[in-house]
mmCIF file of C-alpha atoms in Angstrom:
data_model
loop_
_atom_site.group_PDB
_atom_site.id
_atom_site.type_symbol
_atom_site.label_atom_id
_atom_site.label_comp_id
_atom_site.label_asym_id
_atom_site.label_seq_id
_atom_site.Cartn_x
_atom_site.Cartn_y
_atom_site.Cartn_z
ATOM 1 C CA UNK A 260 -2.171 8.837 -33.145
ATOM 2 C CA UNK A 261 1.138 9.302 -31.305
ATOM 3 C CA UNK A 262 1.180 7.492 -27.912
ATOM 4 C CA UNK A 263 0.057 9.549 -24.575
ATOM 5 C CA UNK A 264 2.552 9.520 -22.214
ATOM 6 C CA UNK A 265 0.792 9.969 -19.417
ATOM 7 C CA UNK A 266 -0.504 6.289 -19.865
ATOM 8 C CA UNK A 267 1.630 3.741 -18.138
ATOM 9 C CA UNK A 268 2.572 0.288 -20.617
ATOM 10 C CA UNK A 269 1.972 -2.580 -18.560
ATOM 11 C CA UNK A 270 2.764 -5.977 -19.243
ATOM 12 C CA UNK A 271 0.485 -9.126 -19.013
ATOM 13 C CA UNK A 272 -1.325 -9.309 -15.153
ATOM 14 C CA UNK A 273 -0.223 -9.857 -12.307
ATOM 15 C CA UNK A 274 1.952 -6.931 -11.182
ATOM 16 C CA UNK A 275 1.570 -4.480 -8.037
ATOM 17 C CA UNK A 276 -0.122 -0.944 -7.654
ATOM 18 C CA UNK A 277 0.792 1.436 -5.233
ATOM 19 C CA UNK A 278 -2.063 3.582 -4.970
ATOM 20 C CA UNK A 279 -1.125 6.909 -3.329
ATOM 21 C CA UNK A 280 -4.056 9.705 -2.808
ATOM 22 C CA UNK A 281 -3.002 12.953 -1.497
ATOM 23 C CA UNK A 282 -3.756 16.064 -0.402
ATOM 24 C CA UNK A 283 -1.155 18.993 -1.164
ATOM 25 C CA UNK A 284 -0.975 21.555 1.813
ATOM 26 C CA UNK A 285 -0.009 25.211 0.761
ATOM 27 C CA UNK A 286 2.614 26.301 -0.371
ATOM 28 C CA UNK A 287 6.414 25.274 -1.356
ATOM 29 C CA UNK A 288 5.118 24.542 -5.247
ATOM 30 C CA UNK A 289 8.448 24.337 -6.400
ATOM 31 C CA UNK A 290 9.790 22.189 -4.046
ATOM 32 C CA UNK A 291 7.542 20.187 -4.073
ATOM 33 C CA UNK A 292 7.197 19.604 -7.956
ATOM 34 C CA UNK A 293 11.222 19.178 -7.966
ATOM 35 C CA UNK A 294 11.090 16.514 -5.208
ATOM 36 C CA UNK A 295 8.254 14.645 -7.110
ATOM 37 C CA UNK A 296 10.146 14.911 -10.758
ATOM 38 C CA UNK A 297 13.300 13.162 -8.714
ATOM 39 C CA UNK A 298 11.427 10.640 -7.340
ATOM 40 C CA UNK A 299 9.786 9.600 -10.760
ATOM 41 C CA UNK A 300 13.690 9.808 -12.359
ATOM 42 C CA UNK A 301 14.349 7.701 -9.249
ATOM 43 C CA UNK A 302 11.675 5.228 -9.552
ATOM 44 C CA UNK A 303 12.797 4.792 -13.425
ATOM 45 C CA UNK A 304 15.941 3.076 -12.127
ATOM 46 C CA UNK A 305 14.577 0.026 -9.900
ATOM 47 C CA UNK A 306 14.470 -2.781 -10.021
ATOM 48 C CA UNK A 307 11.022 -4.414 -10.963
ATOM 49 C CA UNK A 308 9.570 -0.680 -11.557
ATOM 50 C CA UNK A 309 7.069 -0.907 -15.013
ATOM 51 C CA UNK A 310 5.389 2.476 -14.700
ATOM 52 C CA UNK A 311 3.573 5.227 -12.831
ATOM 53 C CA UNK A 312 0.274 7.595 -13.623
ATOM 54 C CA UNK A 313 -0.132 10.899 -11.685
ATOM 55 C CA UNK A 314 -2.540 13.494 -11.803
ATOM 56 C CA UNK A 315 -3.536 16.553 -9.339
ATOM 57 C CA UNK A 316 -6.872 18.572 -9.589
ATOM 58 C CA UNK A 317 -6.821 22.152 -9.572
ATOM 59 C CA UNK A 318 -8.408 21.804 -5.826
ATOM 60 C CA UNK A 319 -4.802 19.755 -4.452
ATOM 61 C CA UNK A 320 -6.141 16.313 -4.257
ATOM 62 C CA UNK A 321 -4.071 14.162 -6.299
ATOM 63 C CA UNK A 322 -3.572 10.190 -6.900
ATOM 64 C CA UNK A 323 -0.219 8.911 -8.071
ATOM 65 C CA UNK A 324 -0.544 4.963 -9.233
ATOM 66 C CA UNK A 325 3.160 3.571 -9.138
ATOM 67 C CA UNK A 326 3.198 -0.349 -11.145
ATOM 68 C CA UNK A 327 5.695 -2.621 -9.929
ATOM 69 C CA UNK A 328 6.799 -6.490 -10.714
ATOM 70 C CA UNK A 329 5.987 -8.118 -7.554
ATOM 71 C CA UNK A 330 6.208 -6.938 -3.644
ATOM 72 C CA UNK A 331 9.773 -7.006 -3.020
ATOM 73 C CA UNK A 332 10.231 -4.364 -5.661
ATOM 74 C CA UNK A 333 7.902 -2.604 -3.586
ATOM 75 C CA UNK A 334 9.777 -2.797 -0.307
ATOM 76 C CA UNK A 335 13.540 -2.504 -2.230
ATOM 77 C CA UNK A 336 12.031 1.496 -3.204
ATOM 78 C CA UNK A 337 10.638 1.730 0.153
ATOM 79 C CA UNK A 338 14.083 1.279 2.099
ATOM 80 C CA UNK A 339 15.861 3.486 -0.845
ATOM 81 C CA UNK A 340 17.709 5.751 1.106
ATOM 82 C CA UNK A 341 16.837 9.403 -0.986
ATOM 83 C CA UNK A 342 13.094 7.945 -1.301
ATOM 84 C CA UNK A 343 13.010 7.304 2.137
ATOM 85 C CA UNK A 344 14.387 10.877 3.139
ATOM 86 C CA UNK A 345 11.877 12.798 0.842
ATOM 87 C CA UNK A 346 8.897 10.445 1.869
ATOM 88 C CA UNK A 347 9.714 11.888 5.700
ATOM 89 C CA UNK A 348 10.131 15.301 4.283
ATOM 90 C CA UNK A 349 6.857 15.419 2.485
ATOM 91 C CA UNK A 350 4.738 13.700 5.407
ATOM 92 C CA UNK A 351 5.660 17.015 6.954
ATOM 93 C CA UNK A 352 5.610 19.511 5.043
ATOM 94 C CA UNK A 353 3.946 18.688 1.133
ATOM 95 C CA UNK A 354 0.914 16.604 2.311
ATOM 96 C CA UNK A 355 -2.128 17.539 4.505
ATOM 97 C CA UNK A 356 -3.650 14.172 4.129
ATOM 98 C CA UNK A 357 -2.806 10.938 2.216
ATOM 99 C CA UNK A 358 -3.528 7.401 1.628
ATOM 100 C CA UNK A 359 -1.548 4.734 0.679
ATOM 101 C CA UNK A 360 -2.910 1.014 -0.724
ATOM 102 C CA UNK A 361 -0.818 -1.745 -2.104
ATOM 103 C CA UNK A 362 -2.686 -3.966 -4.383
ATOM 104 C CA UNK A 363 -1.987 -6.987 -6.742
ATOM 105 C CA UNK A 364 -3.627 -6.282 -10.161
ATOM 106 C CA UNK A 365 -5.450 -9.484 -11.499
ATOM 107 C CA UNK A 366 -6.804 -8.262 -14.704
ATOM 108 C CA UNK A 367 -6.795 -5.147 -16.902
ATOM 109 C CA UNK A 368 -8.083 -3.403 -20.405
ATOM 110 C CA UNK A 369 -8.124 -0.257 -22.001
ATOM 111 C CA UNK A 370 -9.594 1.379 -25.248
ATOM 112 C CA UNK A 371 -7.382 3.816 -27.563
ATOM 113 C CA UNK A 372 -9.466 5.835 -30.218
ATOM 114 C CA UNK A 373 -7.693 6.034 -33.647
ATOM 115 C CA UNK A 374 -8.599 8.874 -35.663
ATOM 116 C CA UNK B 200 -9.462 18.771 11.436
ATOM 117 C CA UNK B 201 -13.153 18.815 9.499
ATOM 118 C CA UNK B 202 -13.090 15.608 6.993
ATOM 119 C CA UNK B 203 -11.878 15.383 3.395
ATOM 120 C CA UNK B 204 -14.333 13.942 1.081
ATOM 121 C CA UNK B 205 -12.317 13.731 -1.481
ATOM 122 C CA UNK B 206 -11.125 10.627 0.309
ATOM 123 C CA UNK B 207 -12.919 7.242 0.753
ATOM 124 C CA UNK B 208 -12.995 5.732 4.327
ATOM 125 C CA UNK B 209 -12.507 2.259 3.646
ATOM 126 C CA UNK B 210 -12.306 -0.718 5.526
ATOM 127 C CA UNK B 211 -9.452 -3.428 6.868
ATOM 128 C CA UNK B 212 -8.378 -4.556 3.371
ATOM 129 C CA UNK B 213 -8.111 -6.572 1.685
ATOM 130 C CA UNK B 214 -10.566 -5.496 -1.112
ATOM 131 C CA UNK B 215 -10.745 -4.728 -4.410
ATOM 132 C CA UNK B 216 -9.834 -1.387 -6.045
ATOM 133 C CA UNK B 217 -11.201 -0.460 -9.446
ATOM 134 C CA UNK B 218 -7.976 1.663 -11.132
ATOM 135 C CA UNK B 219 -9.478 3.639 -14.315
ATOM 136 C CA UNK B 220 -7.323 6.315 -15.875
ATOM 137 C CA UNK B 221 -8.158 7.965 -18.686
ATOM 138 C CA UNK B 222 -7.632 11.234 -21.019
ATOM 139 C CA UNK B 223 -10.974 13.094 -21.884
ATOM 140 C CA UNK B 224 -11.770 13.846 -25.706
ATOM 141 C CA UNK B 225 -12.387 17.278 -26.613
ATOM 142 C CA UNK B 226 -16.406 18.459 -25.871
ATOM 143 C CA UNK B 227 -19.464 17.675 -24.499
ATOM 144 C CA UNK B 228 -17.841 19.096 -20.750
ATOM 145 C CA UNK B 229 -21.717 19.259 -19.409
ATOM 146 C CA UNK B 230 -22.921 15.880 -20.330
ATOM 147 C CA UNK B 231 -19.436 14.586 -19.258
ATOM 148 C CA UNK B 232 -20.228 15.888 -15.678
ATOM 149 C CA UNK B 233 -23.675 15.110 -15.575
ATOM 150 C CA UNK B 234 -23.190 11.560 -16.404
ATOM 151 C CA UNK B 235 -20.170 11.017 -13.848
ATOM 152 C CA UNK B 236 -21.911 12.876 -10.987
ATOM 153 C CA UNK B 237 -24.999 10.167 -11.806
ATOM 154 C CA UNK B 238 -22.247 7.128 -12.179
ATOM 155 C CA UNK B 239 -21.036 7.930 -8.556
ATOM 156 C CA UNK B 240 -24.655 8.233 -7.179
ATOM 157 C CA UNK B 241 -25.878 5.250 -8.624
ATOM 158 C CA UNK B 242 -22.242 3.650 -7.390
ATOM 159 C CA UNK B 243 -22.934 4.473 -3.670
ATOM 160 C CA UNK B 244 -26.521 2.168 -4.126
ATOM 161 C CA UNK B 245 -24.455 -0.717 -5.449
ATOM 162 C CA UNK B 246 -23.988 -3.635 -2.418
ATOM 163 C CA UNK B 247 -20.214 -4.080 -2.166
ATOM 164 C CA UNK B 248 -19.156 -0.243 -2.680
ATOM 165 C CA UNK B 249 -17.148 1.120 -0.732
ATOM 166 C CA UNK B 250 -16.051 4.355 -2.031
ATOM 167 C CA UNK B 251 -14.356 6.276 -4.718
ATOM 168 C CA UNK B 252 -11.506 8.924 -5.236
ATOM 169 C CA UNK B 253 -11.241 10.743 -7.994
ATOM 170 C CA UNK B 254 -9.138 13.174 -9.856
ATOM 171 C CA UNK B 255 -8.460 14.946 -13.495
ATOM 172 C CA UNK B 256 -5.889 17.342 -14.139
ATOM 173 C CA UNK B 257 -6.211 20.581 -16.657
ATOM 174 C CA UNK B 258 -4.308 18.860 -19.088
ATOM 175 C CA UNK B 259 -7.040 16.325 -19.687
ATOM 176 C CA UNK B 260 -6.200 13.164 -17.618
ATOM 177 C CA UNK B 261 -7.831 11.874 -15.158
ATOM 178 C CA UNK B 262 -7.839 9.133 -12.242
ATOM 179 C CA UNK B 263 -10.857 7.581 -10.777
ATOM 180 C CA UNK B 264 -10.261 4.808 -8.282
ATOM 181 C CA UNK B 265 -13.469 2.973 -6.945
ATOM 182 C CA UNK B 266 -13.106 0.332 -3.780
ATOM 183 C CA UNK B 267 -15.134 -2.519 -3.805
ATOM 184 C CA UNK B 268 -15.301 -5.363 -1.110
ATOM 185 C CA UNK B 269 -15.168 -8.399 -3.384
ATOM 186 C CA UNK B 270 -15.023 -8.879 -7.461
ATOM 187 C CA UNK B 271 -19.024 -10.295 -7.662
ATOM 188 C CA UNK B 272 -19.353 -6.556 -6.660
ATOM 189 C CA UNK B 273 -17.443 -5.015 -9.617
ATOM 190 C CA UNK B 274 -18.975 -7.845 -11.417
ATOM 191 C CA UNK B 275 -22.437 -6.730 -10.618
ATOM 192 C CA UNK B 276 -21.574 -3.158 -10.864
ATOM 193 C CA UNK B 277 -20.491 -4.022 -14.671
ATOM 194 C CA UNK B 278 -23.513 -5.334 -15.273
ATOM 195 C CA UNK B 279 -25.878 -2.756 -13.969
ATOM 196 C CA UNK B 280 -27.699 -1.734 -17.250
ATOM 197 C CA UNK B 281 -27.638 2.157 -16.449
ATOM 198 C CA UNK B 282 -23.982 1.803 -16.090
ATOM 199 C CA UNK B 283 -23.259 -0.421 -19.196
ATOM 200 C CA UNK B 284 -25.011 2.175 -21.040
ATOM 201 C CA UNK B 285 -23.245 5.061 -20.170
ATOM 202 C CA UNK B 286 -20.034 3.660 -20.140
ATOM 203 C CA UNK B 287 -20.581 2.680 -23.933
ATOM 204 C CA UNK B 288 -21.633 6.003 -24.598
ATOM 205 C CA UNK B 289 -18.580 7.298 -22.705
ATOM 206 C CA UNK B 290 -16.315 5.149 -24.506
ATOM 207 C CA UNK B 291 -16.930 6.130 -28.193
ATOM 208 C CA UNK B 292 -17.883 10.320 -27.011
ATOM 209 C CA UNK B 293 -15.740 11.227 -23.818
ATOM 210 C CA UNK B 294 -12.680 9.412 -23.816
ATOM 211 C CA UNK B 295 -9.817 9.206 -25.807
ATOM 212 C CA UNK B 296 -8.042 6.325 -24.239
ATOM 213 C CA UNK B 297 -8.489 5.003 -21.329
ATOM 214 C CA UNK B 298 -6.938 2.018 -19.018
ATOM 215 C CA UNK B 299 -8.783 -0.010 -16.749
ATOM 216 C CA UNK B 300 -6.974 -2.292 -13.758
ATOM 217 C CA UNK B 301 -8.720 -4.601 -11.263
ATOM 218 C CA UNK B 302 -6.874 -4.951 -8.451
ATOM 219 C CA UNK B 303 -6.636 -6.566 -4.741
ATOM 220 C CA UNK B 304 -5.882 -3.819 -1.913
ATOM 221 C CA UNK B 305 -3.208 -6.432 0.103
ATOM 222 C CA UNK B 306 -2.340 -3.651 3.374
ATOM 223 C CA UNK B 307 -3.307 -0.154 3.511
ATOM 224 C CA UNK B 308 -2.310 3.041 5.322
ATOM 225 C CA UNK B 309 -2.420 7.041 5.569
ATOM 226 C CA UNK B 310 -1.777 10.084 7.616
ATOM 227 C CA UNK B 311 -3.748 12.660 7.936
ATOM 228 C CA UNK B 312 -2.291 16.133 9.433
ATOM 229 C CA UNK B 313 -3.690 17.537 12.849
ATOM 230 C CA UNK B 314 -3.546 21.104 13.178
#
């Protein structure tokens, strides 16, 4: 079976989560998906960044789970200058609601099926 | 602004988030929906819950992150024979791969938009 990429590969625990639920408000679609495909190129590039999972429901509520190595990574993408610019952007304009939790991941498993 | 549902109202942290992503296998749509609808009610009984977001694209994958106040409560929740059942069941009929990551929420925040 050829590998999903829509799965993030993790090391080993411990490593951070940013868990990021949203809420799309209407309208600027393209923008919107352009801004999120730079950020993810973006992300790609730092410094302590191991992954990210994303998904949106056809109703606009969406969670994006970013993996990182440890906190400072965290903070470092944070204060990136273009992150930081389309962060205040999208606060105004992309998201109706959202919630943001940092976490430290302790322990973790998964299951592939093989045909 | 009337509530969101689709968002759990959680607590100070820290506590502990549940992180399950996973791509569905082909089928059985109804008993998929069925058995997740009951997993969530039989969730919200559990001592320790504390709520759950959840999310699945068209394409298949899907997010479900479930907040827990400490790990005895996941623990418990693991346990719980209903559960253990259908997540068996789940994992050889509904899923093709999934990922599972326990994690400690560490600091927490969100906006939501007033009109």
């Amino acid at each position: 079976m050829s590998r999903d990429d829509a799965f993030a590969e993790l090391p080993e625990p411990p490593y951070y989560a940013v868990i990021f639920s949203s809420r799309r408000s209407d309208g600027d679609d393209a923008g919107y998906a352009r801004a999120a495909d730079r950020m993810v190129e973006l992300a790609r590039q730092q410094p302590g960044f191991l992954g990210v999972e994303s998904t949106r429901g056809g109703d606009g509520f969406g969670i994006t789970v970013s993996y990182w190595s440890d906190e400072d990574a965290i903070l470092a993408w944070k204060r990136h200058a273009e992150h930081a610019a389309t962060r205040a952007h999208g606060r105004e304009h992309w998201y109706r609601h959202f919630e943001l939790r940092v976490a430290r991941v302790e322990r973790a498993y998964g299951k592939k099926q093989h045909a």
